[in-house]
Amino acid sequence: MTNKVQIGKTGLYVNPIGLGTNAVGGHNLYPNLNEDTGKELVRTALKNDINFLDTAYIYGPERSEELIGEVLKETGLRSETIIATKGAHKFVGENTVFDNSPAFLKQSVEDSLKRLQTDYIDLYYIHFPDDSTPKDEAVGMLKDLKDQGKIKAIGVSNFSMDQLKEANKDGYVDVYQGEYSLLARDAEKELLPYAVEHNISFVPYFPLASGLLAGKYTKDTAFNDLRANSPHFQAGVFKRNLEKVEELKKIAAEKNVEVAHLVLAWYLAQPAIDVLIPGAKRAEQAIDNLKTLEVSLTAEEIKNISSIFN
Ligand code: NAP
């Protein structure tokens, strides 16, 4: 059994390698997803001691939560599993808008509980900020839900620095989730230092830059999913990123580890980061990422990896 780590100041203890599940039933993000493959991914991850699942209402929409709920029921592993989910998206006719109003969040938590077939959610995030709700009022509703036992910890995602400060006025924010990778390091300026100072755990999304930092692409690889629009994958930028990944490969080879695990270990060496949620489409990838736990980095290696991407 892997040693579990505490997520920030929450009462949640997890394997530092979790699982991002936007490719489990996330039909609106990836074309041609097979739901049985997604369920098998979750089942295999849970059976191999990965106990932290990251999902959201909008993955599907709804299907990711529903499929996870089915697997938890079937395996009987609910009590050993830490589920993080998110809400804020609202469909208005053809359009999707964000809603952080207390009433909407309350209803969203109820709906997620049903889809996940559970009576509590371990970590509930406001997925995106809206323009109108004061963020401390939004978080105030999550605090009420926490007091009622419907959620166990409070998260916000994609908030600006100012929005995070407003959200955390009363000190209720436990976890912040935002984009952060060796290729997207803006969070180092303000968000990560604030997280350390306020004991907020920072969960980076796109830790592998959608697979780019796993070292498996070449300049000829073509993409037909969300990667086609990602800034990291656009012609000249993509080529330069591949060159940086080649540098990483040298360090990985010297240590006899794989690039993906070297990169994931680099995040875990940071004080604000307790747990990672690399995404996977197949069970082998999730299991493979557990090898990260065998990688230890010296201070010099941490610096060298960082400087490749500066
Ligand atoms: P990611 O973790 O950077 O990349 C995942 C992709 O990397 C996989 O789909 C797979 O690509 C590849 N991969 C994973 N492990 C690998 C391995 N060992 N070897 C080779 N390739 C490997 O990106 P992500 O999945 O989009 O993001 C992670 C999670 O963050 C999501 O699942 C979601 O839960 C969360 N997220 C949250 C937000 C938010 O707004 N809060 C936004 C985005 C994502 P292929 O299978 O295609 O090869």
XYZ file of C-alpha atoms and ligand atoms in Angstrom:
358
model
C 0.000 0.000 0.000
C 1.249 3.457 -0.903
C 1.775 5.911 1.933
C -1.098 8.369 1.806
C -0.541 12.119 2.007
C -2.872 14.725 3.460
C -4.326 17.185 0.960
C -3.437 20.543 2.499
C -5.479 21.174 5.643
C -8.311 18.818 4.651
C -9.020 15.527 6.367
C -8.470 13.768 3.029
C -5.573 11.328 2.610
C -4.594 10.171 -0.851
C -2.058 8.407 -2.966
C -0.084 11.355 -4.443
C -0.820 9.917 -7.877
C -4.534 10.375 -8.528
C -6.485 10.070 -11.750
C -7.992 12.768 -13.954
C -11.145 11.386 -15.539
C -12.154 13.849 -18.215
C -11.637 11.021 -20.731
C -14.014 8.773 -18.759
C -17.306 9.507 -20.501
C -16.057 12.979 -21.502
C -17.670 12.750 -24.941
C -17.793 16.520 -25.293
C -13.984 16.697 -24.927
C -12.727 13.633 -26.804
C -14.400 12.041 -29.845
C -15.176 8.292 -29.957
C -14.633 7.506 -26.280
C -15.589 4.009 -25.251
C -17.433 4.046 -21.915
C -16.451 0.472 -21.022
C -12.786 1.396 -21.488
C -13.357 4.400 -19.227
C -14.985 2.258 -16.537
C -12.191 -0.297 -16.781
C -9.677 2.532 -16.350
C -11.352 3.657 -13.111
C -11.801 0.079 -11.845
C -8.157 -0.819 -12.495
C -6.874 2.415 -10.968
C -8.876 1.834 -7.775
C -7.737 -1.771 -7.526
C -4.130 -0.605 -7.824
C -4.261 1.760 -4.877
C -5.033 4.982 -6.760
C -7.696 6.444 -4.483
C -8.184 10.030 -5.741
C -10.477 10.621 -8.724
C -10.958 14.028 -10.321
C -14.170 14.512 -12.293
C -16.704 17.267 -13.062
C -20.318 17.737 -14.076
C -19.224 19.072 -17.467
C -17.216 15.971 -18.460
C -19.784 14.326 -20.654
C -21.685 16.363 -19.483
C -22.764 14.158 -16.582
C -21.392 10.874 -17.956
C -18.027 10.952 -16.173
C -19.724 11.276 -12.779
C -22.309 8.632 -13.702
C -19.723 6.083 -14.846
C -17.617 6.663 -11.727
C -20.750 6.201 -9.605
C -21.420 2.881 -11.341
C -17.866 1.619 -10.751
C -17.908 2.644 -7.081
C -21.194 0.849 -6.558
C -20.094 -2.273 -8.372
C -16.687 -2.520 -6.635
C -17.910 -1.470 -3.192
C -14.923 0.869 -2.966
C -16.762 4.129 -2.187
C -15.471 4.492 1.364
C -11.830 4.008 0.310
C -12.136 6.484 -2.565
C -11.675 10.249 -2.449
C -13.877 11.874 -5.094
C -13.339 15.408 -6.314
C -15.955 16.893 -8.596
C -16.827 20.350 -9.867
C -19.739 22.480 -10.953
C -20.492 25.929 -12.394
C -21.507 25.226 -16.003
C -25.145 25.935 -16.808
C -26.846 25.300 -20.131
C -29.017 28.180 -21.280
C -30.548 27.215 -24.600
C -27.605 26.545 -26.905
C -25.138 28.405 -24.688
C -23.107 27.396 -21.673
C -22.650 30.002 -18.958
C -21.015 29.913 -15.524
C -23.109 30.287 -12.402
C -21.585 30.553 -8.910
C -24.773 31.647 -7.157
C -25.363 29.868 -3.841
C -28.667 28.406 -5.082
C -27.070 27.010 -8.225
C -24.123 25.503 -6.334
C -26.459 23.904 -3.792
C -28.480 22.264 -6.563
C -25.311 21.260 -8.435
C -23.983 19.413 -5.389
C -27.303 17.579 -4.997
C -27.232 16.569 -8.678
C -23.613 15.362 -8.458
C -24.441 13.299 -5.366
C -27.166 11.498 -7.348
C -24.973 10.841 -10.370
C -22.134 9.568 -8.178
C -24.608 7.431 -6.165
C -23.201 8.661 -2.877
C -24.275 10.785 0.076
C -21.101 12.870 0.353
C -18.507 14.366 -1.977
C -14.971 14.510 -0.615
C -13.906 17.655 -2.460
C -16.236 19.992 -4.340
C -14.837 22.728 -6.556
C -16.424 25.757 -8.135
C -15.189 24.862 -11.616
C -15.010 28.353 -13.157
C -15.733 31.854 -11.829
C -18.844 33.701 -12.983
C -18.868 37.489 -13.386
C -21.440 38.412 -10.798
C -21.372 36.339 -7.614
C -19.119 37.610 -4.791
C -16.708 34.719 -4.367
C -16.928 34.636 -0.560
C -20.727 34.201 -0.869
C -20.236 31.306 -3.295
C -17.744 29.660 -0.958
C -20.081 30.450 1.980
C -22.639 28.108 0.426
C -20.009 25.383 0.097
C -19.163 25.940 3.780
C -22.835 25.364 4.657
C -22.804 22.161 2.615
C -19.601 21.133 4.379
C -21.227 21.738 7.770
C -24.133 19.549 6.638
C -21.675 16.767 5.695
C -22.606 16.819 2.011
C -19.090 17.804 1.038
C -15.876 17.309 3.025
C -13.612 19.964 1.530
C -13.920 23.152 -0.518
C -12.137 23.899 -3.772
C -12.070 26.583 -6.433
C -10.702 26.253 -9.933
C -9.645 28.677 -12.649
C -10.053 31.678 -10.309
C -7.789 34.702 -10.771
C -5.584 35.755 -7.862
C -8.126 38.423 -6.835
C -11.007 35.962 -7.051
C -9.108 33.452 -4.925
C -8.429 36.100 -2.271
C -12.103 37.053 -2.206
C -13.122 33.375 -2.084
C -10.755 32.779 0.811
C -11.771 35.848 2.860
C -12.938 33.609 5.700
C -10.165 31.047 5.217
C -12.530 28.363 3.912
C -10.743 27.420 0.680
C -8.937 24.090 1.024
C -7.817 23.419 -2.541
C -7.102 25.430 -5.678
C -7.049 23.724 -9.072
C -5.447 25.521 -11.989
C -3.407 24.929 -15.090
C 0.214 24.392 -14.224
C 2.909 22.456 -15.973
C 6.506 22.898 -17.039
C 5.020 24.524 -20.146
C 2.554 26.800 -18.312
C 4.205 28.367 -15.295
C 2.210 31.561 -14.635
C 0.956 30.141 -11.325
C 4.479 30.460 -9.926
C 4.124 34.260 -9.794
C 1.282 34.604 -7.299
C -1.004 31.581 -6.983
C 1.548 29.040 -5.760
C 3.113 31.410 -3.159
C -0.401 32.362 -1.919
C -1.303 28.670 -1.685
C 1.779 27.930 0.433
C 1.119 30.918 2.687
C -2.525 29.976 3.280
C -2.116 26.198 3.419
C -4.214 25.736 0.298
C -3.263 22.656 -1.653
C -2.608 23.370 -5.348
C -3.752 20.697 -7.788
C -2.225 21.304 -11.221
C -4.276 20.376 -14.257
C -2.751 19.454 -17.615
C 0.337 18.268 -15.660
C 1.516 16.355 -18.722
C 0.425 19.173 -21.059
C -2.099 16.714 -22.517
C 0.609 14.112 -23.166
C 3.224 16.452 -24.686
C 5.372 16.161 -21.561
C 5.131 12.371 -21.671
C 7.685 12.465 -24.485
C 5.804 10.411 -27.031
C 5.020 12.878 -29.805
C 7.038 13.804 -32.867
C 6.709 16.817 -35.147
C 4.494 14.696 -37.434
C 1.896 13.776 -34.784
C -1.578 15.144 -35.694
C -4.379 15.832 -33.213
C -8.157 15.824 -33.620
C -9.298 16.490 -30.028
C -8.915 19.349 -27.530
C -5.172 19.348 -28.285
C -5.820 20.716 -31.791
C -6.694 24.080 -30.202
C -4.170 24.078 -27.352
C -1.489 26.790 -27.619
C 1.213 24.201 -26.781
C 0.398 22.260 -29.938
C 0.486 25.069 -32.514
C 3.159 24.675 -35.254
C 6.273 26.652 -34.139
C 5.479 26.403 -30.419
C 4.949 22.654 -30.726
C 8.359 22.244 -32.400
C 10.127 24.217 -29.638
C 8.299 22.243 -26.965
C 9.454 18.982 -28.533
C 13.047 20.254 -28.387
C 12.669 20.950 -24.659
C 11.206 17.488 -24.130
C 14.322 16.070 -25.850
C 16.405 17.765 -23.113
C 14.186 16.186 -20.483
C 14.685 12.800 -22.102
C 18.435 13.099 -21.479
C 17.899 13.649 -17.737
C 15.348 10.819 -17.656
C 17.775 8.451 -19.424
C 20.571 9.295 -16.960
C 18.237 8.390 -14.107
C 16.829 5.391 -15.945
C 13.259 6.658 -15.559
C 10.580 7.695 -18.052
C 10.003 11.328 -18.979
C 6.383 11.390 -17.786
C 7.434 10.203 -14.331
C 10.320 12.647 -14.141
C 7.899 15.487 -14.892
C 5.284 14.317 -12.401
C 7.936 13.906 -9.691
C 9.077 17.483 -10.358
C 5.604 18.798 -9.396
C 5.430 16.662 -6.268
C 8.687 18.245 -5.084
C 6.892 21.600 -4.736
C 5.600 22.646 -1.307
C 2.081 23.647 -2.434
C 1.460 20.407 -4.327
C 0.281 17.261 -2.546
C -1.456 15.271 -5.248
C -1.507 15.020 -9.047
C -4.317 14.109 -11.403
C -2.682 13.034 -14.660
C -5.377 12.098 -17.137
C -5.428 8.744 -18.844
C -7.494 7.079 -21.532
C -6.363 3.562 -20.838
C -5.777 1.646 -17.605
C -2.099 0.967 -18.473
C -1.362 4.710 -18.458
C -2.795 5.223 -14.978
C -0.852 2.252 -13.613
C 2.282 3.386 -15.424
C 2.110 6.804 -13.750
C 2.407 5.154 -10.333
C 6.110 4.691 -11.163
C 6.427 8.409 -10.349
C 6.470 7.408 -6.693
C 9.814 5.648 -7.268
C 11.471 8.798 -8.658
C 13.382 11.001 -6.246
C 14.984 14.207 -7.449
C 17.977 16.037 -6.046
C 17.819 19.802 -5.596
C 20.138 20.126 -8.584
C 17.938 17.966 -10.808
C 14.897 20.010 -9.805
C 16.760 23.163 -10.829
C 18.015 21.677 -14.087
C 14.549 20.513 -15.136
C 13.166 23.928 -14.299
C 15.814 25.759 -16.334
C 15.050 23.794 -19.527
C 11.618 25.432 -19.513
C 12.565 28.949 -18.401
P -2.786 15.741 -18.831
O -2.870 15.028 -17.550
O -1.770 16.792 -18.991
O -2.530 14.696 -20.001
C -3.225 13.469 -20.050
C -2.832 12.718 -21.311
O -1.446 12.380 -21.252
C -3.550 11.391 -21.409
O -4.823 11.533 -21.971
C -2.610 10.608 -22.269
O -2.811 11.001 -23.632
C -1.254 11.110 -21.827
N -0.641 10.245 -20.805
C -1.011 10.094 -19.515
N -0.168 9.241 -18.894
C 0.731 8.869 -19.803
C 1.845 8.014 -19.768
N 2.207 7.391 -18.651
N 2.564 7.833 -20.890
C 2.225 8.458 -22.015
N 1.162 9.296 -22.121
C 0.442 9.490 -21.024
O -4.149 16.396 -19.280
P -5.661 16.165 -18.909
O -6.003 14.722 -18.776
O -6.471 16.933 -19.851
O -5.766 16.839 -17.462
C -5.703 16.070 -16.272
C -6.974 16.167 -15.493
O -7.125 17.513 -15.018
C -8.256 15.928 -16.314
O -8.544 14.550 -16.489
C -9.273 16.648 -15.463
O -9.698 15.774 -14.428
C -8.494 17.826 -14.926
N -8.734 19.092 -15.662
C -9.325 20.125 -14.993
C -9.567 21.333 -15.616
C -10.210 22.454 -14.866
O -10.699 23.398 -15.493
N -10.239 22.421 -13.570
C -9.172 21.526 -16.970
C -8.551 20.459 -17.618
C -8.325 19.247 -16.958
P -3.304 9.974 -24.767
O -4.050 8.880 -24.119
O -4.108 10.784 -25.687
O -2.055 9.490 -25.419
